Amino acid sequence: MFTHNKRLQYTVRVSEPNPVLGSLLLEQFGGPDGELAAAMRYFTQGLAEEDAGRKDLLLDIATEELSHLEVIGSIVAMLNKGAKGDLAEAALEEADLYRSLTAGGNSHTQAILYGGGPALTNSSGVPWTAAYVDSRGDPTCDLRSNIAAESRAKIVYERLINVTDDPGIKDALGFLMTREIAHQKSFEKALYSIEDNFPPGKLAGMSEYDSLYINASTGPGDADGPWNSGDKWERIDDVEAHGPVDGGDGTAEVKLPKDQLGSVKALAERTASDPGIDPVTGAELGMGK
């Protein structure tokens, strides 16, 4: 059961209208790392979670993300309020109104199509999609994904803070950015409270490959570090000389029933290329050759 408190979780103070900034802030309203995507990600995870503690954590944070969606949406609406009134009442001359709606970003779309209200799109006008919810139903996998999602959202908020001088907006965005940090900490604590949390899932990896580093990109710029060197790693540097890692010849084969084998051979014969033929092509004719 949900109830709505009409007070925002954090006070929003906007100094002046700015439709272009409003269109940029939509990234955190309907974008892949925005508040709606986060709320839906954690709600769906929480509803399916078997552990009581993690279920409570996920539903708590999911609900808070909806409050953050409300904060961002309110800022966007305030930034568009002047343009919304001008457009609705034709308060400006045509040229001035056109200039005010096409100042940058996709602010014109927000004004014309959505009347200045916050649209469920990202900052480029791409509609929100459930494809942003990347849950897999395994807690160790999903918690890692959640940590990454909170990290990405934090960076996007930093960039949005850097493009505005409005002190009230900077303050509200700073709060939202900081909550991403708090959520990341909670998800990390939840992950590491699972004793066997790596690798994700139940099946162990193949022991001969789970500590193998393959230096597949060689040349100037090769670097060593704890991610590819040391006593915890086996390493292949000359990939071509080493050959397939399983010791086989690296070919692909399939055992076919006799009838299918005959069909495949017939297909290969019918579509075989003759290297002795050098036909004149349409491209050559077009080039005058």
mmCIF file of C-alpha atoms in Angstrom:
data_model
loop_
_atom_site.group_PDB
_atom_site.id
_atom_site.type_symbol
_atom_site.label_atom_id
_atom_site.label_comp_id
_atom_site.label_asym_id
_atom_site.label_seq_id
_atom_site.Cartn_x
_atom_site.Cartn_y
_atom_site.Cartn_z
ATOM 1 C CA MET A 1 0.000 0.000 0.000
ATOM 2 C CA PHE A 2 1.307 3.437 -0.905
ATOM 3 C CA THR A 3 0.448 6.876 0.385
ATOM 4 C CA HIS A 4 1.763 10.196 -0.881
ATOM 5 C CA ASN A 5 2.986 13.041 1.283
ATOM 6 C CA LYS A 6 2.734 16.303 -0.653
ATOM 7 C CA ARG A 7 5.955 17.626 0.897
ATOM 8 C CA LEU A 8 9.090 16.846 -1.079
ATOM 9 C CA GLN A 9 11.864 14.873 0.591
ATOM 10 C CA TYR A 10 14.153 17.866 -0.062
ATOM 11 C CA THR A 11 13.138 21.484 -0.538
ATOM 12 C CA VAL A 12 13.350 22.747 -4.122
ATOM 13 C CA ARG A 13 14.260 26.402 -4.758
ATOM 14 C CA VAL A 14 14.647 27.506 -8.379
ATOM 15 C CA SER A 15 15.973 31.019 -9.001
ATOM 16 C CA GLU A 16 14.701 31.483 -12.546
ATOM 17 C CA PRO A 17 13.131 29.513 -15.408
ATOM 18 C CA ASN A 18 15.527 27.713 -17.732
ATOM 19 C CA PRO A 19 13.927 25.223 -20.161
ATOM 20 C CA VAL A 20 17.291 24.128 -21.546
ATOM 21 C CA LEU A 21 18.532 23.128 -18.098
ATOM 22 C CA GLY A 22 15.197 21.409 -17.546
ATOM 23 C CA SER A 23 15.768 19.228 -20.609
ATOM 24 C CA LEU A 24 19.229 18.253 -19.319
ATOM 25 C CA LEU A 25 17.844 17.305 -15.910
ATOM 26 C CA LEU A 26 15.454 14.853 -17.588
ATOM 27 C CA GLU A 27 18.452 12.512 -17.761
ATOM 28 C CA GLN A 28 17.823 11.761 -14.090
ATOM 29 C CA PHE A 29 14.045 11.599 -14.533
ATOM 30 C CA GLY A 30 13.600 9.165 -17.427
ATOM 31 C CA GLY A 31 17.151 8.191 -18.347
ATOM 32 C CA PRO A 32 18.886 4.814 -17.890
ATOM 33 C CA ASP A 33 20.589 5.914 -14.670
ATOM 34 C CA GLY A 34 17.682 8.064 -13.507
ATOM 35 C CA GLU A 35 15.376 7.806 -10.540
ATOM 36 C CA LEU A 36 12.512 5.945 -12.235
ATOM 37 C CA ALA A 37 14.860 3.247 -13.510
ATOM 38 C CA ALA A 38 16.349 2.895 -10.026
ATOM 39 C CA ALA A 39 12.935 2.669 -8.350
ATOM 40 C CA MET A 40 11.706 0.004 -10.771
ATOM 41 C CA ARG A 41 14.976 -1.934 -10.521
ATOM 42 C CA TYR A 42 14.860 -2.135 -6.731
ATOM 43 C CA PHE A 43 11.096 -2.717 -6.506
ATOM 44 C CA THR A 44 11.209 -5.705 -8.814
ATOM 45 C CA GLN A 45 14.242 -7.106 -7.021
ATOM 46 C CA GLY A 46 12.631 -6.565 -3.622
ATOM 47 C CA LEU A 47 9.365 -8.237 -4.566
ATOM 48 C CA ALA A 48 11.217 -11.412 -5.572
ATOM 49 C CA GLU A 49 13.779 -11.381 -2.738
ATOM 50 C CA GLU A 50 13.721 -14.321 -0.303
ATOM 51 C CA ASP A 51 15.945 -12.771 2.374
ATOM 52 C CA ALA A 52 13.923 -10.588 4.753
ATOM 53 C CA GLY A 53 16.737 -8.107 5.351
ATOM 54 C CA ARG A 54 17.541 -7.565 1.688
ATOM 55 C CA LYS A 55 13.843 -7.357 0.845
ATOM 56 C CA ASP A 56 13.389 -4.574 3.379
ATOM 57 C CA LEU A 57 16.486 -2.753 2.112
ATOM 58 C CA LEU A 58 15.412 -2.922 -1.526
ATOM 59 C CA LEU A 59 11.850 -1.768 -0.889
ATOM 60 C CA ASP A 60 13.066 1.076 1.351
ATOM 61 C CA ILE A 61 15.465 2.372 -1.281
ATOM 62 C CA ALA A 62 12.977 1.799 -4.120
ATOM 63 C CA THR A 63 10.415 3.947 -2.331
ATOM 64 C CA GLU A 64 12.989 6.656 -1.663
ATOM 65 C CA GLU A 65 13.927 6.666 -5.352
ATOM 66 C CA LEU A 66 10.325 7.576 -6.151
ATOM 67 C CA SER A 67 10.668 10.560 -3.847
ATOM 68 C CA HIS A 68 13.815 11.531 -5.741
ATOM 69 C CA LEU A 69 11.877 11.224 -8.993
ATOM 70 C CA GLU A 70 9.430 13.722 -7.515
ATOM 71 C CA VAL A 71 12.231 16.122 -6.582
ATOM 72 C CA ILE A 72 13.772 16.018 -10.065
ATOM 73 C CA GLY A 73 10.363 16.286 -11.727
ATOM 74 C CA SER A 74 9.486 19.299 -9.604
ATOM 75 C CA ILE A 75 12.717 21.048 -10.579
ATOM 76 C CA VAL A 76 12.044 20.358 -14.268
ATOM 77 C CA ALA A 77 8.482 21.678 -13.955
ATOM 78 C CA MET A 78 9.706 24.875 -12.244
ATOM 79 C CA LEU A 79 12.368 25.437 -14.894
ATOM 80 C CA ASN A 80 9.689 25.114 -17.612
ATOM 81 C CA LYS A 81 6.960 27.080 -15.870
ATOM 82 C CA GLY A 82 7.644 30.389 -17.633
ATOM 83 C CA ALA A 83 7.844 28.839 -21.089
ATOM 84 C CA LYS A 84 4.705 26.835 -20.391
ATOM 85 C CA GLY A 85 2.732 29.992 -19.649
ATOM 86 C CA ASP A 86 4.156 31.919 -22.595
ATOM 87 C CA LEU A 87 3.302 29.109 -24.989
ATOM 88 C CA ALA A 88 -0.164 28.447 -23.625
ATOM 89 C CA GLU A 89 -1.183 32.106 -23.694
ATOM 90 C CA ALA A 90 0.834 33.187 -26.762
ATOM 91 C CA ALA A 91 2.318 35.874 -24.550
ATOM 92 C CA LEU A 92 5.283 36.593 -26.836
ATOM 93 C CA GLU A 93 5.645 37.604 -30.436
ATOM 94 C CA GLU A 94 6.175 34.653 -32.758
ATOM 95 C CA ALA A 95 9.923 35.185 -33.222
ATOM 96 C CA ASP A 96 10.592 35.658 -29.504
ATOM 97 C CA LEU A 97 8.482 32.652 -28.600
ATOM 98 C CA TYR A 98 10.299 30.524 -31.183
ATOM 99 C CA ARG A 99 13.682 31.592 -29.846
ATOM 100 C CA SER A 100 12.657 30.840 -26.265
ATOM 101 C CA LEU A 101 11.566 27.324 -27.203
ATOM 102 C CA THR A 102 14.613 26.438 -29.300
ATOM 103 C CA ALA A 103 17.376 27.700 -27.042
ATOM 104 C CA GLY A 104 18.994 24.263 -26.801
ATOM 105 C CA GLY A 105 18.650 20.645 -25.807
ATOM 106 C CA ASN A 106 15.236 19.235 -26.530
ATOM 107 C CA SER A 107 13.451 22.020 -24.668
ATOM 108 C CA HIS A 108 11.195 22.649 -27.664
ATOM 109 C CA THR A 109 9.918 19.069 -27.495
ATOM 110 C CA GLN A 110 9.258 19.417 -23.775
ATOM 111 C CA ALA A 111 7.275 22.596 -24.369
ATOM 112 C CA ILE A 112 5.309 21.615 -27.477
ATOM 113 C CA LEU A 113 4.629 17.953 -26.729
ATOM 114 C CA TYR A 114 4.500 17.855 -22.926
ATOM 115 C CA GLY A 115 3.493 21.405 -22.061
ATOM 116 C CA GLY A 116 6.571 21.961 -19.926
ATOM 117 C CA GLY A 117 5.843 19.028 -17.640
ATOM 118 C CA PRO A 118 8.555 16.483 -16.857
ATOM 119 C CA ALA A 119 8.426 13.791 -19.524
ATOM 120 C CA LEU A 120 9.525 10.203 -19.010
ATOM 121 C CA THR A 121 12.423 10.620 -21.420
ATOM 122 C CA ASN A 122 16.136 11.108 -21.117
ATOM 123 C CA SER A 123 17.832 14.419 -21.938
ATOM 124 C CA SER A 124 17.752 13.600 -25.665
ATOM 125 C CA GLY A 125 14.025 12.868 -25.686
ATOM 126 C CA VAL A 126 14.367 9.070 -25.839
ATOM 127 C CA PRO A 127 11.385 7.499 -24.007
ATOM 128 C CA TRP A 128 11.963 5.555 -20.808
ATOM 129 C CA THR A 129 12.023 1.797 -21.267
ATOM 130 C CA ALA A 130 11.856 -1.200 -18.970
ATOM 131 C CA ALA A 131 15.050 -2.361 -20.701
ATOM 132 C CA TYR A 132 16.842 -0.053 -18.244
ATOM 133 C CA VAL A 133 15.922 -2.514 -15.477
ATOM 134 C CA ASP A 134 18.790 -4.995 -15.703
ATOM 135 C CA SER A 135 17.978 -7.322 -12.785
ATOM 136 C CA ARG A 136 18.859 -11.019 -13.107
ATOM 137 C CA GLY A 137 17.235 -12.489 -9.993
ATOM 138 C CA ASP A 138 20.464 -13.477 -8.254
ATOM 139 C CA PRO A 139 21.241 -11.294 -5.213
ATOM 140 C CA THR A 140 25.020 -11.215 -5.656
ATOM 141 C CA CYS A 141 24.640 -10.311 -9.333
ATOM 142 C CA ASP A 142 21.915 -7.727 -8.754
ATOM 143 C CA LEU A 143 23.617 -6.060 -5.798
ATOM 144 C CA ARG A 144 26.753 -5.553 -7.879
ATOM 145 C CA SER A 145 24.621 -4.096 -10.650
ATOM 146 C CA ASN A 146 22.920 -1.805 -8.122
ATOM 147 C CA ILE A 147 26.282 -0.582 -6.835
ATOM 148 C CA ALA A 148 27.320 0.236 -10.396
ATOM 149 C CA ALA A 149 23.978 1.960 -11.109
ATOM 150 C CA GLU A 150 24.315 4.184 -8.036
ATOM 151 C CA SER A 151 27.892 5.013 -9.069
ATOM 152 C CA ARG A 152 26.783 6.025 -12.562
ATOM 153 C CA ALA A 153 23.942 8.142 -11.218
ATOM 154 C CA LYS A 154 26.346 9.892 -8.862
ATOM 155 C CA ILE A 155 28.588 10.875 -11.782
ATOM 156 C CA VAL A 156 25.633 12.155 -13.834
ATOM 157 C CA TYR A 157 24.520 14.301 -10.897
ATOM 158 C CA GLU A 158 28.034 15.732 -10.622
ATOM 159 C CA ARG A 159 27.933 16.745 -14.267
ATOM 160 C CA LEU A 160 24.490 18.317 -13.900
ATOM 161 C CA ILE A 161 25.691 20.282 -10.866
ATOM 162 C CA ASN A 162 28.556 21.607 -12.970
ATOM 163 C CA VAL A 163 26.273 23.025 -15.692
ATOM 164 C CA THR A 164 24.165 25.277 -13.460
ATOM 165 C CA ASP A 165 24.877 28.330 -11.325
ATOM 166 C CA ASP A 166 21.447 28.265 -9.666
ATOM 167 C CA PRO A 167 22.280 27.807 -5.961
ATOM 168 C CA GLY A 168 18.949 26.180 -5.093
ATOM 169 C CA ILE A 169 19.237 23.643 -7.896
ATOM 170 C CA LYS A 170 22.876 22.911 -7.063
ATOM 171 C CA ASP A 171 21.844 22.307 -3.460
ATOM 172 C CA ALA A 172 19.008 19.911 -4.359
ATOM 173 C CA LEU A 173 21.158 18.055 -6.879
ATOM 174 C CA GLY A 174 23.906 17.804 -4.273
ATOM 175 C CA PHE A 175 21.460 16.105 -1.921
ATOM 176 C CA LEU A 176 20.363 13.640 -4.593
ATOM 177 C CA MET A 177 23.986 12.931 -5.519
ATOM 178 C CA THR A 178 24.825 12.264 -1.868
ATOM 179 C CA ARG A 179 21.965 9.784 -1.507
ATOM 180 C CA GLU A 180 23.506 7.799 -4.358
ATOM 181 C CA ILE A 181 26.596 7.442 -2.173
ATOM 182 C CA ALA A 182 24.521 6.292 0.808
ATOM 183 C CA HIS A 183 22.666 3.722 -1.295
ATOM 184 C CA GLN A 184 25.906 2.402 -2.735
ATOM 185 C CA LYS A 185 27.198 1.861 0.809
ATOM 186 C CA SER A 186 24.019 -0.001 1.786
ATOM 187 C CA PHE A 187 24.192 -2.258 -1.266
ATOM 188 C CA GLU A 188 27.865 -3.018 -0.624
ATOM 189 C CA LYS A 189 27.110 -3.943 2.988
ATOM 190 C CA ALA A 190 24.298 -6.207 1.808
ATOM 191 C CA LEU A 191 26.563 -7.849 -0.778
ATOM 192 C CA TYR A 192 29.364 -8.577 1.653
ATOM 193 C CA SER A 193 26.952 -9.883 4.259
ATOM 194 C CA ILE A 194 26.469 -12.843 1.876
ATOM 195 C CA GLU A 195 29.349 -15.107 2.851
ATOM 196 C CA ASP A 196 29.796 -16.823 -0.522
ATOM 197 C CA ASN A 197 29.210 -13.858 -2.818
ATOM 198 C CA PHE A 198 31.738 -14.553 -5.586
ATOM 199 C CA PRO A 199 31.425 -15.727 -8.243
ATOM 200 C CA PRO A 200 27.727 -14.916 -8.664
ATOM 201 C CA GLY A 201 25.367 -17.853 -8.800
ATOM 202 C CA LYS A 202 25.874 -21.429 -7.632
ATOM 203 C CA LEU A 203 28.196 -23.042 -10.149
ATOM 204 C CA ALA A 204 31.940 -22.716 -9.676
ATOM 205 C CA GLY A 205 34.064 -21.765 -12.635
ATOM 206 C CA MET A 206 36.400 -24.172 -14.426
ATOM 207 C CA SER A 207 39.489 -24.052 -12.223
ATOM 208 C CA GLU A 208 41.935 -24.134 -15.126
ATOM 209 C CA TYR A 209 40.503 -20.890 -16.510
ATOM 210 C CA ASP A 210 39.184 -18.828 -13.583
ATOM 211 C CA SER A 211 42.640 -17.342 -12.809
ATOM 212 C CA LEU A 212 43.927 -17.195 -16.373
ATOM 213 C CA TYR A 213 44.817 -13.811 -17.873
ATOM 214 C CA ILE A 214 45.014 -13.671 -21.673
ATOM 215 C CA ASN A 215 47.094 -10.758 -22.962
ATOM 216 C CA ALA A 216 45.046 -10.511 -26.151
ATOM 217 C CA SER A 217 45.832 -6.863 -26.996
ATOM 218 C CA THR A 218 49.597 -6.477 -27.462
ATOM 219 C CA GLY A 219 51.996 -3.756 -28.516
ATOM 220 C CA PRO A 220 52.898 -0.315 -27.169
ATOM 221 C CA GLY A 221 50.857 0.398 -24.066
ATOM 222 C CA ASP A 222 51.027 -3.093 -22.554
ATOM 223 C CA ALA A 223 50.916 -2.730 -18.788
ATOM 224 C CA ASP A 224 51.245 -4.993 -15.775
ATOM 225 C CA GLY A 225 49.343 -4.733 -12.526
ATOM 226 C CA PRO A 226 47.571 -6.809 -9.912
ATOM 227 C CA TRP A 227 44.738 -7.315 -12.385
ATOM 228 C CA ASN A 228 46.915 -9.400 -14.722
ATOM 229 C CA SER A 229 50.171 -10.302 -12.981
ATOM 230 C CA GLY A 230 51.453 -11.954 -9.831
ATOM 231 C CA ASP A 231 51.184 -15.311 -8.141
ATOM 232 C CA LYS A 232 47.366 -15.276 -8.310
ATOM 233 C CA TRP A 233 47.370 -15.335 -12.113
ATOM 234 C CA GLU A 234 48.423 -17.662 -14.869
ATOM 235 C CA ARG A 235 49.145 -15.710 -18.000
ATOM 236 C CA ILE A 236 49.269 -16.199 -21.754
ATOM 237 C CA ASP A 237 51.266 -13.527 -23.585
ATOM 238 C CA ASP A 238 51.784 -15.022 -27.043
ATOM 239 C CA VAL A 239 48.188 -15.935 -27.850
ATOM 240 C CA GLU A 240 48.884 -17.016 -31.437
ATOM 241 C CA ALA A 241 51.759 -19.331 -30.494
ATOM 242 C CA HIS A 242 49.831 -20.781 -27.563
ATOM 243 C CA GLY A 243 46.796 -21.685 -29.655
ATOM 244 C CA PRO A 244 43.390 -22.672 -28.259
ATOM 245 C CA VAL A 245 43.455 -22.642 -24.458
ATOM 246 C CA ASP A 246 41.860 -26.104 -24.232
ATOM 247 C CA GLY A 247 44.697 -27.735 -26.167
ATOM 248 C CA GLY A 248 42.452 -28.631 -29.098
ATOM 249 C CA ASP A 249 42.803 -27.545 -32.732
ATOM 250 C CA GLY A 250 40.248 -24.723 -32.372
ATOM 251 C CA THR A 251 37.861 -25.940 -35.063
ATOM 252 C CA ALA A 252 34.086 -26.185 -34.743
ATOM 253 C CA GLU A 253 32.362 -29.408 -35.590
ATOM 254 C CA VAL A 254 28.974 -31.046 -35.217
ATOM 255 C CA LYS A 255 27.857 -34.655 -35.636
ATOM 256 C CA LEU A 256 24.924 -34.705 -38.037
ATOM 257 C CA PRO A 257 22.485 -37.494 -38.868
ATOM 258 C CA LYS A 258 23.121 -39.071 -42.289
ATOM 259 C CA ASP A 259 20.191 -37.374 -44.017
ATOM 260 C CA GLN A 260 21.208 -33.913 -42.780
ATOM 261 C CA LEU A 261 24.862 -34.574 -43.614
ATOM 262 C CA GLY A 262 23.849 -35.322 -47.196
ATOM 263 C CA SER A 263 21.822 -32.115 -47.401
ATOM 264 C CA VAL A 264 24.716 -30.020 -46.074
ATOM 265 C CA LYS A 265 27.123 -31.555 -48.619
ATOM 266 C CA ALA A 266 24.659 -30.923 -51.441
ATOM 267 C CA LEU A 267 24.272 -27.294 -50.342
ATOM 268 C CA ALA A 268 28.041 -26.814 -50.213
ATOM 269 C CA GLU A 269 28.461 -28.237 -53.717
ATOM 270 C CA ARG A 270 25.604 -26.180 -55.171
ATOM 271 C CA THR A 271 26.893 -22.892 -53.744
ATOM 272 C CA ALA A 272 30.643 -23.482 -54.165
ATOM 273 C CA SER A 273 32.738 -20.631 -55.615
ATOM 274 C CA ASP A 274 34.947 -21.206 -58.655
ATOM 275 C CA PRO A 275 38.274 -19.372 -58.121
ATOM 276 C CA GLY A 276 39.026 -19.700 -61.855
ATOM 277 C CA ILE A 277 36.201 -17.349 -62.845
ATOM 278 C CA ASP A 278 36.764 -13.563 -62.831
ATOM 279 C CA PRO A 279 33.389 -12.093 -63.800
ATOM 280 C CA VAL A 280 32.795 -8.444 -64.705
ATOM 281 C CA THR A 281 30.695 -6.874 -61.968
ATOM 282 C CA GLY A 282 28.145 -4.101 -61.984
ATOM 283 C CA ALA A 283 30.482 -2.000 -59.856
ATOM 284 C CA GLU A 284 33.196 -2.292 -62.507
ATOM 285 C CA LEU A 285 30.766 -1.394 -65.275
ATOM 286 C CA GLY A 286 29.664 1.650 -63.310
ATOM 287 C CA MET A 287 33.307 2.713 -62.995
ATOM 288 C CA GLY A 288 33.749 2.466 -66.768
ATOM 289 C CA LYS A 289 36.005 -0.583 -66.600
#
